[in-house]
mmCIF file with all atom_site columns, N, CA and C in Angstrom:
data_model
loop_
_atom_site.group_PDB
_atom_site.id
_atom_site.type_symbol
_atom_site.label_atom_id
_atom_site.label_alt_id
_atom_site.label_comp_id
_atom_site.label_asym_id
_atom_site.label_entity_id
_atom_site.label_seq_id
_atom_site.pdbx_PDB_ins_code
_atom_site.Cartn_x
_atom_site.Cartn_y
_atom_site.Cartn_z
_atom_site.occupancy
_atom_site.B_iso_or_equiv
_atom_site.pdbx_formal_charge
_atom_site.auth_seq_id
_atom_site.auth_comp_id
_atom_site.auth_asym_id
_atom_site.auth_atom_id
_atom_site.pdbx_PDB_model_num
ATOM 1   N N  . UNK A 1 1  ? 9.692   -14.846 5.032   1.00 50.00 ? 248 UNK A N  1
ATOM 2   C CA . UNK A 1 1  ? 8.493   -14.125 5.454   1.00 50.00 ? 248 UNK A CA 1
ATOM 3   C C  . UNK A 1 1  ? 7.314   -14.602 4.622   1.00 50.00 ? 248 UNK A C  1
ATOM 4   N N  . UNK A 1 2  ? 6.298   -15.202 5.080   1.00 58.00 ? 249 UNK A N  1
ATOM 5   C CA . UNK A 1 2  ? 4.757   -15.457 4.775   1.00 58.00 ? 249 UNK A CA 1
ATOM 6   C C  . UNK A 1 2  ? 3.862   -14.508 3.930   1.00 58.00 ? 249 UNK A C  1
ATOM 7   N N  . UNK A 1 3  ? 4.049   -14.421 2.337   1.00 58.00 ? 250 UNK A N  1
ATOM 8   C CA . UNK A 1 3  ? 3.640   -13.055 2.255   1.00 58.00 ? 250 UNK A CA 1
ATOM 9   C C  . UNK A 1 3  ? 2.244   -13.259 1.960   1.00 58.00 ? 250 UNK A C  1
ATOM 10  N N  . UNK A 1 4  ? 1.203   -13.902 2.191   1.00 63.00 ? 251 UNK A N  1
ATOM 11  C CA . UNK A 1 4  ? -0.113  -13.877 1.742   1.00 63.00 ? 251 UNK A CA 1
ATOM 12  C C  . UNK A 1 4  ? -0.764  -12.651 1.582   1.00 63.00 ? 251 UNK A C  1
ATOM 13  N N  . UNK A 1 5  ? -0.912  -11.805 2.456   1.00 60.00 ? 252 UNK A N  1
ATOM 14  C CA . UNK A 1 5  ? -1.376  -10.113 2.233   1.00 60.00 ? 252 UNK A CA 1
ATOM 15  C C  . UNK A 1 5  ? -1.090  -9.761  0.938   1.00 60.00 ? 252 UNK A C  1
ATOM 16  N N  . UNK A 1 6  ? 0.363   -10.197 0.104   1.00 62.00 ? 253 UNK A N  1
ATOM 17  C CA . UNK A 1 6  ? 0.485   -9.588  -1.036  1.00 62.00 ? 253 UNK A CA 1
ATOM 18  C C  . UNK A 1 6  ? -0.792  -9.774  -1.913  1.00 62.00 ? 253 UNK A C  1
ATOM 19  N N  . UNK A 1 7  ? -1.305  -10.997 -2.431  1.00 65.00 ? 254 UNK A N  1
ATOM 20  C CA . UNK A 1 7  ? -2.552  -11.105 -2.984  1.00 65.00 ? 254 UNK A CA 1
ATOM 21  C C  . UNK A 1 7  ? -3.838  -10.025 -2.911  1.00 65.00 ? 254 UNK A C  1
ATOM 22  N N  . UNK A 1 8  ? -3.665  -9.582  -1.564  1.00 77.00 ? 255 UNK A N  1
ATOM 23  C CA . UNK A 1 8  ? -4.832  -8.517  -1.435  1.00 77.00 ? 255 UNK A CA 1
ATOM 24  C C  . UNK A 1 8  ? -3.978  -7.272  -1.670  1.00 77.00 ? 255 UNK A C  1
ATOM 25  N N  . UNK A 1 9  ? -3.100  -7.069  -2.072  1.00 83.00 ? 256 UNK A N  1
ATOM 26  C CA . UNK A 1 9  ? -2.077  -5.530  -2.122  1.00 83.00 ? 256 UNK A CA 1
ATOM 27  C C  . UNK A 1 9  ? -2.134  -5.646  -3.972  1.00 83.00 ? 256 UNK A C  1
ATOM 28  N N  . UNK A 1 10 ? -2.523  -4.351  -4.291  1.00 87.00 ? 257 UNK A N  1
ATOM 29  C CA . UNK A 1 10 ? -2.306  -3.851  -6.023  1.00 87.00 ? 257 UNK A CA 1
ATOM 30  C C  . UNK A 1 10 ? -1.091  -2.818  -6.322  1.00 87.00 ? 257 UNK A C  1
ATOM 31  N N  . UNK A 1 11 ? 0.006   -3.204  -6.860  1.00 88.00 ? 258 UNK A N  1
ATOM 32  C CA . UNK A 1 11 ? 0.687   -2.460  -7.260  1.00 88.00 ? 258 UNK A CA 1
ATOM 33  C C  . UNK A 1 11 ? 0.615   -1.457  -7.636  1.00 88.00 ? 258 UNK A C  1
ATOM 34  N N  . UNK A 1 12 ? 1.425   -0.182  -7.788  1.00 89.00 ? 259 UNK A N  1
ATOM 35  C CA . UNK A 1 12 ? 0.903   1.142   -7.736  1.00 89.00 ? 259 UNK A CA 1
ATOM 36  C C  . UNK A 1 12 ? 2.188   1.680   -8.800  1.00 89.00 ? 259 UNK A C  1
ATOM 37  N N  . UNK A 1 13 ? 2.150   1.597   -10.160 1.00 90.00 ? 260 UNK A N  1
ATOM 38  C CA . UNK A 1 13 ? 2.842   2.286   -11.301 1.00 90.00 ? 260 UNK A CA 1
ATOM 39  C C  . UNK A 1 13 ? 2.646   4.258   -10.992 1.00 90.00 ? 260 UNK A C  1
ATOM 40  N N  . UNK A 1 14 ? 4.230   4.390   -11.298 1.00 88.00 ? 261 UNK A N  1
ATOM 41  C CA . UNK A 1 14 ? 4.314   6.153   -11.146 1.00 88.00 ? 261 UNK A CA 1
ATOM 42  C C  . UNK A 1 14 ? 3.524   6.845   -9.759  1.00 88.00 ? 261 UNK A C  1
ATOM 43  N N  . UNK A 1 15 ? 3.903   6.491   -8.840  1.00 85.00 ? 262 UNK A N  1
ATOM 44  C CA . UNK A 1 15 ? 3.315   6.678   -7.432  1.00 85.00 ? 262 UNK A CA 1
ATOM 45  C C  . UNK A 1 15 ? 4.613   6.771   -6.612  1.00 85.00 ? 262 UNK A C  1
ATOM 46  N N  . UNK A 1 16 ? 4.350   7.072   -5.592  1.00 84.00 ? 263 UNK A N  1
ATOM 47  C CA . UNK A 1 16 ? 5.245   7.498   -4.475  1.00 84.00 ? 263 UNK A CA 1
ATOM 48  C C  . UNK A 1 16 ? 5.621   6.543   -3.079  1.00 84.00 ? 263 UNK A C  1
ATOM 49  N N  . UNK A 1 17 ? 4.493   5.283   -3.260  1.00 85.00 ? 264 UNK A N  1
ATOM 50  C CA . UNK A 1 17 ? 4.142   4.061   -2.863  1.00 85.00 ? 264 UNK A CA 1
ATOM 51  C C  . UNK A 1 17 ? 4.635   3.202   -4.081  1.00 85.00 ? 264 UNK A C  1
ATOM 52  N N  . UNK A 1 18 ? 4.893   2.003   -3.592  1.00 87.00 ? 265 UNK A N  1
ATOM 53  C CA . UNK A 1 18 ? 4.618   0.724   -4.479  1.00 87.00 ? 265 UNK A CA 1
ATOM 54  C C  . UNK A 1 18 ? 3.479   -0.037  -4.386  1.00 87.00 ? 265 UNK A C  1
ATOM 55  N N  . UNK A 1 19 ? 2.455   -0.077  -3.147  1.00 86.00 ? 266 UNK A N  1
ATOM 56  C CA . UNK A 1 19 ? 1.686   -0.849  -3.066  1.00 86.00 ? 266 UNK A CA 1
ATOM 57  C C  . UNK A 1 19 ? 0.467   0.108   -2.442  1.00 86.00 ? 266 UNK A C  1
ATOM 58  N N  . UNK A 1 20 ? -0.822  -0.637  -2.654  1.00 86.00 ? 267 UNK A N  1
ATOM 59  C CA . UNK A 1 20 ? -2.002  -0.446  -2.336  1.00 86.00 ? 267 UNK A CA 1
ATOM 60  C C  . UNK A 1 20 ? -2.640  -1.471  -1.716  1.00 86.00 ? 267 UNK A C  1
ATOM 61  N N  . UNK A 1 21 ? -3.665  -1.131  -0.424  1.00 85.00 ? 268 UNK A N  1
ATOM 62  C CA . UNK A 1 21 ? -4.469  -2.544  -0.187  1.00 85.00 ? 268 UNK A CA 1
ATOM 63  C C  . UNK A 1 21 ? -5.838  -1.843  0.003   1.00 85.00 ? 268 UNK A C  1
ATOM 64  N N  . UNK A 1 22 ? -6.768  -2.654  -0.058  1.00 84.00 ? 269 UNK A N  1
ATOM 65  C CA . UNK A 1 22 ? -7.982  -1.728  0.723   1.00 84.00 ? 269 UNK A CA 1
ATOM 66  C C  . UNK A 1 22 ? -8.046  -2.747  1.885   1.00 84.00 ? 269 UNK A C  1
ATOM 67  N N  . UNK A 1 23 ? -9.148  -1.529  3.189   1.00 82.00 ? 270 UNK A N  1
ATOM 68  C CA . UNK A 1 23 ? -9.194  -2.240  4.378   1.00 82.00 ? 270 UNK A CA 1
ATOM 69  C C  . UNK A 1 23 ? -10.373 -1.172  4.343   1.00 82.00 ? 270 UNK A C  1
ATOM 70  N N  . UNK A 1 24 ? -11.380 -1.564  4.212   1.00 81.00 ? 271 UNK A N  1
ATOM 71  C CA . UNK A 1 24 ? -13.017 -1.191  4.187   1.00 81.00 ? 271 UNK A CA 1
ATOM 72  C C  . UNK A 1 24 ? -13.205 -0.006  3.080   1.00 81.00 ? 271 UNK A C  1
ATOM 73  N N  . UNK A 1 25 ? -13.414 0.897   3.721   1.00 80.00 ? 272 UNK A N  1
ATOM 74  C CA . UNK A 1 25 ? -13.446 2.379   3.241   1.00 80.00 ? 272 UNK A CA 1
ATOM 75  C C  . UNK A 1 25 ? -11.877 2.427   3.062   1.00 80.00 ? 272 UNK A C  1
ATOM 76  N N  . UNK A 1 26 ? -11.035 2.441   3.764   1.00 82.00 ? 273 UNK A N  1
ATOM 77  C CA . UNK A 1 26 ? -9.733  2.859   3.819   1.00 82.00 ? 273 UNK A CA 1
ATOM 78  C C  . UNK A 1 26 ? -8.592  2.417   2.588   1.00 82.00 ? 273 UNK A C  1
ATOM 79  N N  . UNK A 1 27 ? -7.938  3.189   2.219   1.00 82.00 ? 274 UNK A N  1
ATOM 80  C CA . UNK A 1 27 ? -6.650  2.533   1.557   1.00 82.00 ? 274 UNK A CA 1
ATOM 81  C C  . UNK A 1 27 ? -5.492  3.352   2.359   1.00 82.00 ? 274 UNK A C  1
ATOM 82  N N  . UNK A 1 28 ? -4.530  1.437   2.204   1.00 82.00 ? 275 UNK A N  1
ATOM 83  C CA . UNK A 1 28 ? -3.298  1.477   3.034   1.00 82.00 ? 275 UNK A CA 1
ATOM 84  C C  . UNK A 1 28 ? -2.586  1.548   2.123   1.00 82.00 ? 275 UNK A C  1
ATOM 85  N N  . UNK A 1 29 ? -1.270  2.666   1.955   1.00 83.00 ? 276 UNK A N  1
ATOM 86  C CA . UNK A 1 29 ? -0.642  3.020   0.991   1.00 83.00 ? 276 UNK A CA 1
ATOM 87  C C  . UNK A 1 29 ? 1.136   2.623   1.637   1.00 83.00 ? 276 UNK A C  1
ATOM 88  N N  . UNK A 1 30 ? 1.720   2.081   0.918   1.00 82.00 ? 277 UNK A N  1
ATOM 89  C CA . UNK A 1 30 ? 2.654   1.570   1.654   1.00 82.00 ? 277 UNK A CA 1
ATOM 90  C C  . UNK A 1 30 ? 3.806   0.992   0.507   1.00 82.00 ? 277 UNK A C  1
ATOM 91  N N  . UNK A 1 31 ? 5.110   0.789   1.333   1.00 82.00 ? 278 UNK A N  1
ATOM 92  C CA . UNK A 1 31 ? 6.589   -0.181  0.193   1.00 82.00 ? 278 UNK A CA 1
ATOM 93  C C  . UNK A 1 31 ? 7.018   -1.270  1.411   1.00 82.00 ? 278 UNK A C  1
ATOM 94  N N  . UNK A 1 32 ? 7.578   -2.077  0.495   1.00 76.00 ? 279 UNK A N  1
ATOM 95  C CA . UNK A 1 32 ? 7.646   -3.149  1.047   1.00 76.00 ? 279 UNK A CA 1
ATOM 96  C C  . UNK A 1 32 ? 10.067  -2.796  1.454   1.00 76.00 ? 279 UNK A C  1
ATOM 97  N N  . UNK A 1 33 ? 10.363  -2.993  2.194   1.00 73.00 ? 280 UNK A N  1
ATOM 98  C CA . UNK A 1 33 ? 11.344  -3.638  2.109   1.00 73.00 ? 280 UNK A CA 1
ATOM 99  C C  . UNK A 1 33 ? 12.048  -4.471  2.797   1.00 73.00 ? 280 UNK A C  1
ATOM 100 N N  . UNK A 1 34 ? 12.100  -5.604  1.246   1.00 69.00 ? 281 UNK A N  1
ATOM 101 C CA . UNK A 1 34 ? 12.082  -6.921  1.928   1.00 69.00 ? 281 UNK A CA 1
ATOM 102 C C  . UNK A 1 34 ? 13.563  -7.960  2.521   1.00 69.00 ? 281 UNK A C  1
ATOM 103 N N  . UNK A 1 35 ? 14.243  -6.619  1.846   1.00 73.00 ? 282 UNK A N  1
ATOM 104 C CA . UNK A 1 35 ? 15.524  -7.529  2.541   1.00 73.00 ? 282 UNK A CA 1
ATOM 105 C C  . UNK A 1 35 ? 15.853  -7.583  4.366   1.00 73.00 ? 282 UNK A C  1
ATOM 106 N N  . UNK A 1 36 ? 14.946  -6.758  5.026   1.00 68.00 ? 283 UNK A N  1
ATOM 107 C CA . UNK A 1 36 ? 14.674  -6.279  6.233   1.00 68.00 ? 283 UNK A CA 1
ATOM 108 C C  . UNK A 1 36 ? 13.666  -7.332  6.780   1.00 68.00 ? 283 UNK A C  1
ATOM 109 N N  . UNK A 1 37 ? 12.759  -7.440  5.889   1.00 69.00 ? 284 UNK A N  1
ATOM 110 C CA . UNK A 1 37 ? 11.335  -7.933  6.160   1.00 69.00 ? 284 UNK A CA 1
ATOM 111 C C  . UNK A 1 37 ? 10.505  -7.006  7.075   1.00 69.00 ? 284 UNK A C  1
ATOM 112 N N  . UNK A 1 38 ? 10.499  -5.976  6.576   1.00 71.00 ? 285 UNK A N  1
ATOM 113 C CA . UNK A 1 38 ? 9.439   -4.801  6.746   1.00 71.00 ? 285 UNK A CA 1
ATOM 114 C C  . UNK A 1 38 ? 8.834   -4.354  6.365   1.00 71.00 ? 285 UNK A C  1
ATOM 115 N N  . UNK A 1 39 ? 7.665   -4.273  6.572   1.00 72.00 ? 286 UNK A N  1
ATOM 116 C CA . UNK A 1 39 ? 6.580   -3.639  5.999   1.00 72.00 ? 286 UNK A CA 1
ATOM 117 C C  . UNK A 1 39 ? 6.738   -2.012  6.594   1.00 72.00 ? 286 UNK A C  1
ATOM 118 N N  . UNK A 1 40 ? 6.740   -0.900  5.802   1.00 75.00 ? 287 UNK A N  1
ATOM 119 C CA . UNK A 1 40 ? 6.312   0.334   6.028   1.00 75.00 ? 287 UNK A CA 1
ATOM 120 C C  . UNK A 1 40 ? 5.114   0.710   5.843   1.00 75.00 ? 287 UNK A C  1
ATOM 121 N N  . UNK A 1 41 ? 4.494   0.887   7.021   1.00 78.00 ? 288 UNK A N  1
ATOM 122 C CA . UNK A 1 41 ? 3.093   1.785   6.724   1.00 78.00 ? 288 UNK A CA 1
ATOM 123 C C  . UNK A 1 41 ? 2.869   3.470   6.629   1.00 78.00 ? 288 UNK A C  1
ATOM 124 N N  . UNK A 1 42 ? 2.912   4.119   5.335   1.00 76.00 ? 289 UNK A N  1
ATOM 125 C CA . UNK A 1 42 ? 2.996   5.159   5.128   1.00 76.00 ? 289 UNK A CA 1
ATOM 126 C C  . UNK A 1 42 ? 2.187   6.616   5.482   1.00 76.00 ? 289 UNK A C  1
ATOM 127 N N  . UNK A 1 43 ? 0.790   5.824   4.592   1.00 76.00 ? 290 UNK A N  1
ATOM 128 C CA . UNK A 1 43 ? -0.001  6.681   5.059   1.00 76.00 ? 290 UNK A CA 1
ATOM 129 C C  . UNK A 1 43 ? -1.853  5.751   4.550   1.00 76.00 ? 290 UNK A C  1
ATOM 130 N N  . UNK A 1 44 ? -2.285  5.879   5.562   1.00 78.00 ? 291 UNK A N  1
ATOM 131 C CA . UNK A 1 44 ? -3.871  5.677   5.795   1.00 78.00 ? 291 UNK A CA 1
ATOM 132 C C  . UNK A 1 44 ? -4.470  6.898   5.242   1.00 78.00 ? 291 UNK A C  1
ATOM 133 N N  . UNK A 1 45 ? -5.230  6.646   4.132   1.00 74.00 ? 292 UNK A N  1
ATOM 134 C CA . UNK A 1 45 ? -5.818  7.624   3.580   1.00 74.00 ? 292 UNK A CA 1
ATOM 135 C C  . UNK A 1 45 ? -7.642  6.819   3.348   1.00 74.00 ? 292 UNK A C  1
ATOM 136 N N  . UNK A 1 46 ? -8.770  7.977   3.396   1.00 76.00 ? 293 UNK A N  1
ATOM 137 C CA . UNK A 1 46 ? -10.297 7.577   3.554   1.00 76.00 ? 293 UNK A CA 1
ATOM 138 C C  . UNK A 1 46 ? -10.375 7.420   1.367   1.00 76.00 ? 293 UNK A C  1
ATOM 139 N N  . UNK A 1 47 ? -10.867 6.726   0.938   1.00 72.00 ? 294 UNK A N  1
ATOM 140 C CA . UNK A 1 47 ? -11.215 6.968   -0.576  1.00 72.00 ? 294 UNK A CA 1
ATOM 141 C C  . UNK A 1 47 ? -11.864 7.667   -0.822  1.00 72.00 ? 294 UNK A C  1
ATOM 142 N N  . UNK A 1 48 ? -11.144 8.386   -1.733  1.00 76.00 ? 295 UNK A N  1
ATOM 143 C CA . UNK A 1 48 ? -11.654 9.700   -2.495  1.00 76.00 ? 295 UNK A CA 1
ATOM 144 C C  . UNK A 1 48 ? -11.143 9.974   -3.425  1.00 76.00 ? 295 UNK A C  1
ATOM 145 N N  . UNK A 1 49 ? -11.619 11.159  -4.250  1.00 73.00 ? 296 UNK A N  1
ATOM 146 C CA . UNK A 1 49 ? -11.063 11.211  -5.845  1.00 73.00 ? 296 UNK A CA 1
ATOM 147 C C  . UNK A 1 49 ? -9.825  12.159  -5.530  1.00 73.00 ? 296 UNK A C  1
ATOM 148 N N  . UNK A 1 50 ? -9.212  12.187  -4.193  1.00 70.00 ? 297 UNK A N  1
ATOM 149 C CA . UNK A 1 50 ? -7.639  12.555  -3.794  1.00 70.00 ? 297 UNK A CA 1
ATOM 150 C C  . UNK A 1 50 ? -6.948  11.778  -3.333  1.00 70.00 ? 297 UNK A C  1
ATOM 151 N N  . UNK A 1 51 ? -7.632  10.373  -2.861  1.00 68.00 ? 298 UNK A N  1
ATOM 152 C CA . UNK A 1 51 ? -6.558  9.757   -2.692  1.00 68.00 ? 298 UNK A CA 1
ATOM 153 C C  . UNK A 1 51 ? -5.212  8.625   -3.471  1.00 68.00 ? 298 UNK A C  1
ATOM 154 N N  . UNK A 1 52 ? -4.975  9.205   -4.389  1.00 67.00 ? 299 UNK A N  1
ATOM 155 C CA . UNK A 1 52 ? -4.276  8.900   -4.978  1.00 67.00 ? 299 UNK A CA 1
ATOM 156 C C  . UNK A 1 52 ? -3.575  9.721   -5.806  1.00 67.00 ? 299 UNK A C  1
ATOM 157 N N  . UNK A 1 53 ? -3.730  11.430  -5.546  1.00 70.00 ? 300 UNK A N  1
ATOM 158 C CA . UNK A 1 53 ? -3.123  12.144  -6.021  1.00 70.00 ? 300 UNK A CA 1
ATOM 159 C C  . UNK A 1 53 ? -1.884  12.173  -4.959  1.00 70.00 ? 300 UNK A C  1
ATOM 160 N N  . UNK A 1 54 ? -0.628  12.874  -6.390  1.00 59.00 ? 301 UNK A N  1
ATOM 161 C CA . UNK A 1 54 ? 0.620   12.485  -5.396  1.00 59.00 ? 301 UNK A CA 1
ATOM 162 C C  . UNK A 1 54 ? 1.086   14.222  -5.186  1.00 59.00 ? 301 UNK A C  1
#
């Protein structure tokens, strides 16, 4: 699997996600699993000083 997206994805320490990306305003909160080669998309959340409370 081609992972270039990873570069734009920030790891996410003590979270409920492993990964973060932004996509404008938006953060895509999401885990990867890769023995599948799937991406899970979890939850689309707008930025705010909640989005990243767990």
């Amino acid at each position: 699997m081609k992972i270039e997206w990873k570069l734009k994805a920030i790891k996410l320490a003590n979270h409920r996600y492993a990964y973060r990306m932004r996509v404008g305003s938006y953060r895509v909160l999401f885990n990867i699993l890769e023995t599948v080669e799937i991406i899970s998309i979890e939850e689309v959340r707008k930025r705010d000083e909640r989005t990243y409370s767990v």
